[in-house]
Coordinates of C-alpha atoms in Angstrom, one line a residue:
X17 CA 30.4 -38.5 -22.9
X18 CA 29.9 -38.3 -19.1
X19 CA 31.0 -34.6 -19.2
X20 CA 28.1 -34.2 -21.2
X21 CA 25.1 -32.2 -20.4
X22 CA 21.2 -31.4 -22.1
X23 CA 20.2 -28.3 -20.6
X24 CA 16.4 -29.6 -21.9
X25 CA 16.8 -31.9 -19.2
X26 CA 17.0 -29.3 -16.9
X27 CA 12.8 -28.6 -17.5
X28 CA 12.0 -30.2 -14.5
X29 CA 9.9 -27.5 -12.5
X30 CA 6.6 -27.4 -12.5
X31 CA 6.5 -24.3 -13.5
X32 CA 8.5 -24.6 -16.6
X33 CA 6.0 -24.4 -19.8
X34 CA 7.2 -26.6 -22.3
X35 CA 6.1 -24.8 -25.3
X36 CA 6.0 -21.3 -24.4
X37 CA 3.9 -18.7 -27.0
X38 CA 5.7 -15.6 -29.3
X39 CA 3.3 -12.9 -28.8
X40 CA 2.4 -11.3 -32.1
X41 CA 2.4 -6.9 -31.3
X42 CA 3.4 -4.0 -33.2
X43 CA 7.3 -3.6 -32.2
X44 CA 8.0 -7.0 -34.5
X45 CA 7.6 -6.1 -38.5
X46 CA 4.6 -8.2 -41.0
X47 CA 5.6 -9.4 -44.2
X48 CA 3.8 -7.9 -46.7
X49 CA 1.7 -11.5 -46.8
X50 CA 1.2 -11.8 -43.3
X51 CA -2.9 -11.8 -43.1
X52 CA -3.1 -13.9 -46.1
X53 CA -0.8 -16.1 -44.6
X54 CA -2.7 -15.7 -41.4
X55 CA -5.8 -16.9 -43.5
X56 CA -4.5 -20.2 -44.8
X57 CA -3.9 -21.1 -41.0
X58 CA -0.5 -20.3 -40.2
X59 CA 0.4 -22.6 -37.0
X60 CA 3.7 -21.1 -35.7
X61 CA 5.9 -18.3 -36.3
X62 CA 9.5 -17.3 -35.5
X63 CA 11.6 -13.9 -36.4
X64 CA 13.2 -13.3 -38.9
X65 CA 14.8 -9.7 -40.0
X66 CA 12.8 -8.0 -37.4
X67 CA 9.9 -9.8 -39.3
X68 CA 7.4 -12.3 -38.2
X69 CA 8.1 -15.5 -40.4
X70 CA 5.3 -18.4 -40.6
X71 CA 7.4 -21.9 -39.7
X72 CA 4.8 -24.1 -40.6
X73 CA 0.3 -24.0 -41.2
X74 CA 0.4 -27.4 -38.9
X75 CA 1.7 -30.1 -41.2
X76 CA 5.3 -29.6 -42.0
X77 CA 6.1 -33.3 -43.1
X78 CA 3.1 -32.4 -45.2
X79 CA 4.2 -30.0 -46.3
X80 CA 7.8 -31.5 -47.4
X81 CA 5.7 -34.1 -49.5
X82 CA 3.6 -31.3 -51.1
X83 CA 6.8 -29.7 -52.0
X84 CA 8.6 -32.8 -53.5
X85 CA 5.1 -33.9 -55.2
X86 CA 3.2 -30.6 -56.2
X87 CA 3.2 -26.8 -56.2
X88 CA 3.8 -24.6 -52.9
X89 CA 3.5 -21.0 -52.1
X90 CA 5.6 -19.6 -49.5
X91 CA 5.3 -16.1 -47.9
X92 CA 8.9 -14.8 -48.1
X93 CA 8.4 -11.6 -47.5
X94 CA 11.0 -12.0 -44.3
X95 CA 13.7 -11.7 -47.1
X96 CA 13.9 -7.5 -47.1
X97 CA 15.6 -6.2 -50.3
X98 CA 17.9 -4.2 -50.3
X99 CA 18.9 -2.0 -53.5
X100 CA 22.4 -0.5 -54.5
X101 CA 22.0 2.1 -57.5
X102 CA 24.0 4.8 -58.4
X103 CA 27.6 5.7 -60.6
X104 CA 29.4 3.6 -57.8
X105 CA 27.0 0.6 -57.6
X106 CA 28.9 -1.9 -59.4
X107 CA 32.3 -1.7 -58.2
X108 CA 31.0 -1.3 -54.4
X109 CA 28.8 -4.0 -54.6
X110 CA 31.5 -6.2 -55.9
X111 CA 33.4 -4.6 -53.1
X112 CA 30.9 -6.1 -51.1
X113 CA 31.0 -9.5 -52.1
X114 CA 33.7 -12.4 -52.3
X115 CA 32.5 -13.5 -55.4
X116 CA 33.5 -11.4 -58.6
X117 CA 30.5 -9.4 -60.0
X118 CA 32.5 -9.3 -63.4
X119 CA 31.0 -12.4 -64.2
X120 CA 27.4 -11.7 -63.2
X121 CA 25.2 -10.1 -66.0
X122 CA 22.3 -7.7 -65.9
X123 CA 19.8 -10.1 -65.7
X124 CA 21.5 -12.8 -63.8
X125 CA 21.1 -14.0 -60.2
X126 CA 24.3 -15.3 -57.5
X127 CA 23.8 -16.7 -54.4
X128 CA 26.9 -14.9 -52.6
X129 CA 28.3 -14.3 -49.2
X130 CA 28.6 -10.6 -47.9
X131 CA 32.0 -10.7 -45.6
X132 CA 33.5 -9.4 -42.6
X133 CA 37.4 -8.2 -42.8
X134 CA 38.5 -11.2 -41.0
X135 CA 36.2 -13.0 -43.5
X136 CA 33.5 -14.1 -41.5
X137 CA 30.2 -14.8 -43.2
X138 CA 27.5 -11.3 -42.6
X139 CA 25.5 -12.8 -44.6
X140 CA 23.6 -14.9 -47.7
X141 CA 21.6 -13.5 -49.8
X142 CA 20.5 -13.9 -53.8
X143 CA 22.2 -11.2 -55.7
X144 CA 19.8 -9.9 -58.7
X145 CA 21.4 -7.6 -61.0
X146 CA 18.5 -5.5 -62.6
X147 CA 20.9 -3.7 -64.7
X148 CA 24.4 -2.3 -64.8
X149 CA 24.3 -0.4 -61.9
X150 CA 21.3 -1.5 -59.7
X151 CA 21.4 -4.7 -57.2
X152 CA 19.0 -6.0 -55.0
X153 CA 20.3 -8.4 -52.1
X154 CA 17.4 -10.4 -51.2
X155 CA 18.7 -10.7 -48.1
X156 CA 18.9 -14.0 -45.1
X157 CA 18.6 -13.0 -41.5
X158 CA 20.9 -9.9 -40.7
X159 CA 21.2 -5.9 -40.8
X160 CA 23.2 -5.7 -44.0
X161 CA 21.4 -2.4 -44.8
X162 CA 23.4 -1.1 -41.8
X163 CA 26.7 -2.8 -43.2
X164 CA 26.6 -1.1 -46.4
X165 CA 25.4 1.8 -45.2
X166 CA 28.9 2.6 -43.0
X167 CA 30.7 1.5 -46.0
X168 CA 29.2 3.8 -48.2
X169 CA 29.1 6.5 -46.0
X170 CA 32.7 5.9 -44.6
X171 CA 34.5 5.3 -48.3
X172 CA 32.5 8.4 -50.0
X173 CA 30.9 6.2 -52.3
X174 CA 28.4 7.3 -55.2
X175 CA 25.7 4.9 -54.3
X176 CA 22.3 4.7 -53.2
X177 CA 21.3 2.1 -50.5
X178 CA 18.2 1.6 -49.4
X179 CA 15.1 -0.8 -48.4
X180 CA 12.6 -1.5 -51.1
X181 CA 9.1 -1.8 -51.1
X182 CA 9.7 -5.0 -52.7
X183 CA 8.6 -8.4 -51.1
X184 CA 8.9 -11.9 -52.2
X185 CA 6.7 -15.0 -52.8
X186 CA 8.2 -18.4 -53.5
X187 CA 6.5 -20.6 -55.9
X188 CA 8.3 -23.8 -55.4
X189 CA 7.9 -27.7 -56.6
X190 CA 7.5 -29.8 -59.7
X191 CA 4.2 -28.6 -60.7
X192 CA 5.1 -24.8 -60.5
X193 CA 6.1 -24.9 -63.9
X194 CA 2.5 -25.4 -64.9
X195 CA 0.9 -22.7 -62.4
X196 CA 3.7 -20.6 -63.9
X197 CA 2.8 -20.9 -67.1
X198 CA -1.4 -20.2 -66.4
X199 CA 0.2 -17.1 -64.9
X200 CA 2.8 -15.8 -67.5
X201 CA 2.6 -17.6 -70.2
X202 CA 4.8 -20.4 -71.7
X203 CA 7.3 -18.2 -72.1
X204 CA 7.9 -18.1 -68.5
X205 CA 10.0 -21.6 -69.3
X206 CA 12.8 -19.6 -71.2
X207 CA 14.2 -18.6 -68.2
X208 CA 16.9 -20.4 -66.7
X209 CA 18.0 -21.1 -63.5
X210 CA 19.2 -18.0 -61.6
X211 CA 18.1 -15.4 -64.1
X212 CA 15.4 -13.0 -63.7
X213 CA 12.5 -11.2 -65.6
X214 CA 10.5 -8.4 -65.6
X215 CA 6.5 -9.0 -66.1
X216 CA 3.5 -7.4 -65.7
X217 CA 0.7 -9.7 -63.8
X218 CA -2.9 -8.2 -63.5
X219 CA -2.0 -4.7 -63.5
X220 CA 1.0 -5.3 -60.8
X221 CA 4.7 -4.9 -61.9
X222 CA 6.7 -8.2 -60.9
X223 CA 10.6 -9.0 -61.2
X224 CA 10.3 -13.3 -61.7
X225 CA 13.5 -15.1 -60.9
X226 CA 14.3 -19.0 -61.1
X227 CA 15.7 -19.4 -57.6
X228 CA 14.5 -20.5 -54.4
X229 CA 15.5 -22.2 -50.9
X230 CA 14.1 -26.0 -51.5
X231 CA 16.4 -27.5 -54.1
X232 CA 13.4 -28.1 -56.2
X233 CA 12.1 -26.3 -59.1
X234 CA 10.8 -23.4 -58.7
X235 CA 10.2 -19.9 -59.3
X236 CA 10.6 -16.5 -56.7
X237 CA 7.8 -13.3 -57.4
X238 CA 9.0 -10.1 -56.2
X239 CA 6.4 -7.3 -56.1
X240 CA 6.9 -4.1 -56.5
X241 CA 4.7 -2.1 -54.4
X242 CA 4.5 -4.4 -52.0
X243 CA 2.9 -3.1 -49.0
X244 CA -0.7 -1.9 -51.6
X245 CA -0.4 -4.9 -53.7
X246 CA 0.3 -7.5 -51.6
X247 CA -3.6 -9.2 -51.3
X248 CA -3.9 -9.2 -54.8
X249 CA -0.9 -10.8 -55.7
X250 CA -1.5 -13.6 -52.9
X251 CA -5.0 -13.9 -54.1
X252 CA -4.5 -14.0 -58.1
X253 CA -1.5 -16.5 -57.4
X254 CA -3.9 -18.6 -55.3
X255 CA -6.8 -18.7 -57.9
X256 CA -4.5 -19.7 -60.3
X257 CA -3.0 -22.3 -58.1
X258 CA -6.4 -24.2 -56.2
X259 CA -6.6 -26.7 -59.9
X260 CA -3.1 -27.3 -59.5
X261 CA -3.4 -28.3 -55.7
X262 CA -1.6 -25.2 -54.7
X263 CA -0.5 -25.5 -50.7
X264 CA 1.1 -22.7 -48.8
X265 CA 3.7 -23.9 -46.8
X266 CA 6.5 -22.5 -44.6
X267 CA 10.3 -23.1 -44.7
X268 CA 11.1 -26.7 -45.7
X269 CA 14.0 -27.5 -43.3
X270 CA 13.8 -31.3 -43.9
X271 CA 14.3 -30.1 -48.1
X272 CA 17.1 -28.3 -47.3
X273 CA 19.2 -30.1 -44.6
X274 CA 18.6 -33.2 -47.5
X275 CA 20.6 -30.9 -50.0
X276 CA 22.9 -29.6 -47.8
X277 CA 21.8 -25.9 -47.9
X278 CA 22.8 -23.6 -45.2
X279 CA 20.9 -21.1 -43.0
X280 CA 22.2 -18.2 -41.6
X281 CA 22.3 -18.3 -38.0
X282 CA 21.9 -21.6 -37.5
X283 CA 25.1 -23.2 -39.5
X284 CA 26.4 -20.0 -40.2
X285 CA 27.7 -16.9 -38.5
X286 CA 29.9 -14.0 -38.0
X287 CA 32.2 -17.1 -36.8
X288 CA 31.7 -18.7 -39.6
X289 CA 34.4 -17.8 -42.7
X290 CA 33.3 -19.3 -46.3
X291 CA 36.0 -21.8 -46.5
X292 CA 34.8 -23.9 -43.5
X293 CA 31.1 -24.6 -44.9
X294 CA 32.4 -27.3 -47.7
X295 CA 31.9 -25.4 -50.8
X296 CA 34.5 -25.3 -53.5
X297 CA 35.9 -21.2 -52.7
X298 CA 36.8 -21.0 -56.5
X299 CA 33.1 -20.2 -57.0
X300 CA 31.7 -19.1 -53.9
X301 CA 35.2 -16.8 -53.2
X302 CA 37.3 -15.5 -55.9
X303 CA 40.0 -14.9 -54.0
X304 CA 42.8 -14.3 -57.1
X305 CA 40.1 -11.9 -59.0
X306 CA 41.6 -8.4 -59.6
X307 CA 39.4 -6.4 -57.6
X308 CA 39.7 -6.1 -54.0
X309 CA 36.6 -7.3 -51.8
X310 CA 36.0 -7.0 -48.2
X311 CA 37.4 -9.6 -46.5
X312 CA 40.0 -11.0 -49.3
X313 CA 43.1 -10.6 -47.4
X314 CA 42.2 -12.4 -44.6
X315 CA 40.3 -15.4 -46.7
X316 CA 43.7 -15.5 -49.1
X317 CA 45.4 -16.4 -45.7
X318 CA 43.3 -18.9 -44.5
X319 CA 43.1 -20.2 -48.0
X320 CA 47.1 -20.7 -47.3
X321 CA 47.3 -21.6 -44.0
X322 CA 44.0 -24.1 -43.7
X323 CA 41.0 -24.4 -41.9
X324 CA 40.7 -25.9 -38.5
X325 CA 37.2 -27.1 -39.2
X326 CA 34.7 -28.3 -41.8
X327 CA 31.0 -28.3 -42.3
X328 CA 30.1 -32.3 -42.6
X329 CA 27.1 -34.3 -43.2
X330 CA 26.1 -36.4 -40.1
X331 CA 23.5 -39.2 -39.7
X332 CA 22.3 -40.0 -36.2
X333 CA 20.9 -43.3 -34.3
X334 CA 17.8 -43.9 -32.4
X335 CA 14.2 -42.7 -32.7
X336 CA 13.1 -40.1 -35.5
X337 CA 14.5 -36.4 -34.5
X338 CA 11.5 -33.4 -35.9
X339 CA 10.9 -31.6 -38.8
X340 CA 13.4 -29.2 -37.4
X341 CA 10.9 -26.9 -38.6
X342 CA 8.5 -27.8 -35.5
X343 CA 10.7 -26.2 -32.7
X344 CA 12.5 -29.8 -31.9
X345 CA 16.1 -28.4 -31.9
X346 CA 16.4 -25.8 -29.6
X347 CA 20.1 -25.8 -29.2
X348 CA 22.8 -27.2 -31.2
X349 CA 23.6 -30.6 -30.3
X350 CA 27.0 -31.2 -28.8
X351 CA 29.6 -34.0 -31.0
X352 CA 32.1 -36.1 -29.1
X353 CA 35.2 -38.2 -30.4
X354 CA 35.2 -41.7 -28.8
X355 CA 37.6 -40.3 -26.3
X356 CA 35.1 -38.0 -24.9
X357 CA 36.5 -34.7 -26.1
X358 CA 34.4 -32.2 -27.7
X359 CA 34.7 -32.1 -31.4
X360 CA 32.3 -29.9 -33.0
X361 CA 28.4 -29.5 -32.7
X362 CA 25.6 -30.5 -34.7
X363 CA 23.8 -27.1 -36.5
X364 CA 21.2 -28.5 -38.3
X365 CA 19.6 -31.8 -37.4
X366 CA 16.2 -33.4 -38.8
X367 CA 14.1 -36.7 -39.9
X368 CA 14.0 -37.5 -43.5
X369 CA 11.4 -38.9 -44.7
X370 CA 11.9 -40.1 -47.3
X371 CA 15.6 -41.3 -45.9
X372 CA 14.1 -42.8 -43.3
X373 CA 17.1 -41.9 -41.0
X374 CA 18.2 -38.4 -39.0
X375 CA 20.4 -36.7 -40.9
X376 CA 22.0 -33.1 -39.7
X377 CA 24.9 -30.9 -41.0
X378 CA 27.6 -30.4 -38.1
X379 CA 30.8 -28.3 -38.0
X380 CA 33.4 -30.4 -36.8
X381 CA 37.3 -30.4 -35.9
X382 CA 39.1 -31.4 -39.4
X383 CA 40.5 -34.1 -37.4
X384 CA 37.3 -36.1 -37.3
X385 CA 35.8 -34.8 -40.2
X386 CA 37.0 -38.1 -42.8
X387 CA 33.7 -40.2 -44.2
X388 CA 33.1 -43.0 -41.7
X389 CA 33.9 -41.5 -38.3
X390 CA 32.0 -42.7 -35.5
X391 CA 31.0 -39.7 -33.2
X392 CA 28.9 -39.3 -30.2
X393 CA 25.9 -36.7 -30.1
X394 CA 23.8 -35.1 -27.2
X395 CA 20.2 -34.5 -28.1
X396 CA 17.5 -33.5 -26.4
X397 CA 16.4 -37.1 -25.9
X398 CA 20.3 -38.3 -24.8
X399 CA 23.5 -38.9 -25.9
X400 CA 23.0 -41.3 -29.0
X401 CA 26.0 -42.7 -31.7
X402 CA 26.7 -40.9 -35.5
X403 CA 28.6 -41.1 -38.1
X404 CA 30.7 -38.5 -40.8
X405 CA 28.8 -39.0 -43.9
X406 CA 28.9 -37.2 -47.7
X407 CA 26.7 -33.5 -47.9
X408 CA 24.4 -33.3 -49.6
X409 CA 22.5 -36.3 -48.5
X410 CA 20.5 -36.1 -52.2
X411 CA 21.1 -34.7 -55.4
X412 CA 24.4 -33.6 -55.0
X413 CA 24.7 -31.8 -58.5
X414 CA 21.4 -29.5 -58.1
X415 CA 19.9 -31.3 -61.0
X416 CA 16.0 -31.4 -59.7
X417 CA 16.3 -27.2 -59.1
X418 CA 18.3 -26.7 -62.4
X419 CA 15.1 -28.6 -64.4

């Protein structure tokens, strides 16, 4: 790796800070949550959607604990909804989507990509299907009201599209059942994973799903009237939650790299197409459904012709990497064959705990993508060895989110 370079390394003037602030002003959007966020101590922030997103409240590996251990409440409110209603809303939003809509009923949840014509990934969001002709994308970190917009605009479709005063709060880990169930009643158990609900909670109007991004149980609150009501819901969920040890947390990056689950802009892109992430297509892309999506005939030909590269799981020597979460991976981290030659790059990288080795996801050349190859990897501290390993790193069959 002698070609190799660390551009962190570069930090040498003394004028360099080496954690520089984000200024909080009015040109970047709050969530809904943000000053009740901001009163549970919220550490660090990045953007996300235009929106200010708390990272961490100073603890993130205790955080991950308090997620795998109790009951968490995370300020999602980055995730903007957007709803398509309307005559046309069906069949364009299954235009919209690789996945076929056929199968999804009123009432049901999909985690779907939104594709480009050439197939790359736009984006990731949770479908909900509030009834026959009404969606919301709860969407990851892109303009996809913008997307579906020109579509709808452009194909003279009979739809509605817009942003919804609607925001999101995670209520995530193996005790959420129980806070769950002071909140809605035992009921509030019937509903299985990736289905929604509609309830009424103190006098606010709620859509309760069983999804999340932590690969542990856990529920998703989405408030209508958002921007009013947000206080009170943060405040009657918190009430409900201090017996049960409720902790507000941020993102839990270490959770998610351990299961494997992707984040957009950071593993995926508009360079990214579906069938290089290492998910089975015949769920995530339909690409022999009837209906025509966005994107099909150019998946249906890489589908044919085969991908160059593959979205692996990678562990990595030396000392513990961060939380990820923390800021510690700036950059993606370069991976070299044992020849020298550059074969991929490293797009997610953390500690695990509970592992108690660094483990990362990495999109690498199909050529050194086989279990067991020995690859080199630049990282902020230096070049350090690696090796190909299975994705995810734990619970491979989504049993602990399932319940």
């Amino acid at each position: 790796m002698s070609q190799t370079m660390n551009p962190a390394a570069a930090l040498t003037s003394s004028a360099a800070v080496l954690n520089p602030e984000i200024m909080l002003y009015t040109r970047l959007r709050k969530s809904p949550y943000f000053w009740k966020s901001r009163e549970h101590g919220v550490a660090m922030y990045s953007v996300y959607n235009h929106t200010y997103h708390p990272r961490h409240y100073g603890d993130p590996v205790g955080e991950y604990w308090s997620l795998l251990n109790g009951v968490t409440i995370w300020d999602v409110g980055v995730e903007r909804q957007v709803e398509i209603s309307g005559p046309d809303a069906f069949a364009f939003t299954n235009m919209l989507v690789p996945r076929d809509l056929s199968k999804c009923k009123v009432g049901q949840c999909k985690y779907v990509f939104i594709t480009a014509p050439d197939g790359g990934i736009i984006n990731d969001p949770v479908l909900l299907r509030l009834e026959e002709n009404r969606f919301w994308l709860s969407l990851a970190d892109s303009d996809v009201e913008l997307w579906a917009l020109g579509l709808a605009h452009a194909g003279g479709w009979n739809v509605e599209i817009k942003e919804i005063d609607v925001a999101p709060i995670q209520i995530q880990g193996p005790k959420s059942r129980e806070l769950m169930i002071d909140l809605f009643g035992k009921s509030i158990l019937d509903l299985p994973y990736y289905y929604l609900n509609h309830y009424t909670l103190n006098g606010m109007e709620v859509v309760v799903s069983r999804t999340g991004y932590t690969a542990e149980i856990g529920y998703e609150i989405y408030l209508y009237n958002a921007d009013h009501d947000a206080g009170k819901l943060w405040d009657t969920v918190w009430q409900a939650g201090e017996p049960h040890g409720l902790r507000p947390v941020g993102p839990c990056h270490i959770r998610r790299i351990e299961a494997g689950m992707l984040a957009y802009g950071c593993d995926i892109t508009r360079d990214t197409n579906p069938m290089e992430v290492g998910y089975d297509y015949k769920w995530m892309v339909d690409v022999d459904q009837e209906s025509d999506f966005i994107g099909k005939a150019a998946l249906k030909r890489i589908r044919d012709e085969g991908i160059s590269r593959i979205m692996c799981g990678v562990e990595i020597d030396g000392d513990p990497l961060g939380s990820y979460n923390d800021g510690s991976m700036i950059d993606r981290f370069a991976v070299y064959s044992g020849d020298g030659g550059k074969v991929g790059e490293v797009t997610s990288a953390c500690y695990s705990p509970r592992l108690e080795r660094n483990i990362g996801l990495a999109m690498l050349d199909i050529g050194h993508s086989e279990l067991g190859t020995k690859v080199g990897i630049v990282t902020p501290g230096g070049p350090r060895g690696g090796v190909v390993v299975p994705k995810p790193f734990i619970d491979p069959r989504k049993e602990t989110p399932k319940g």
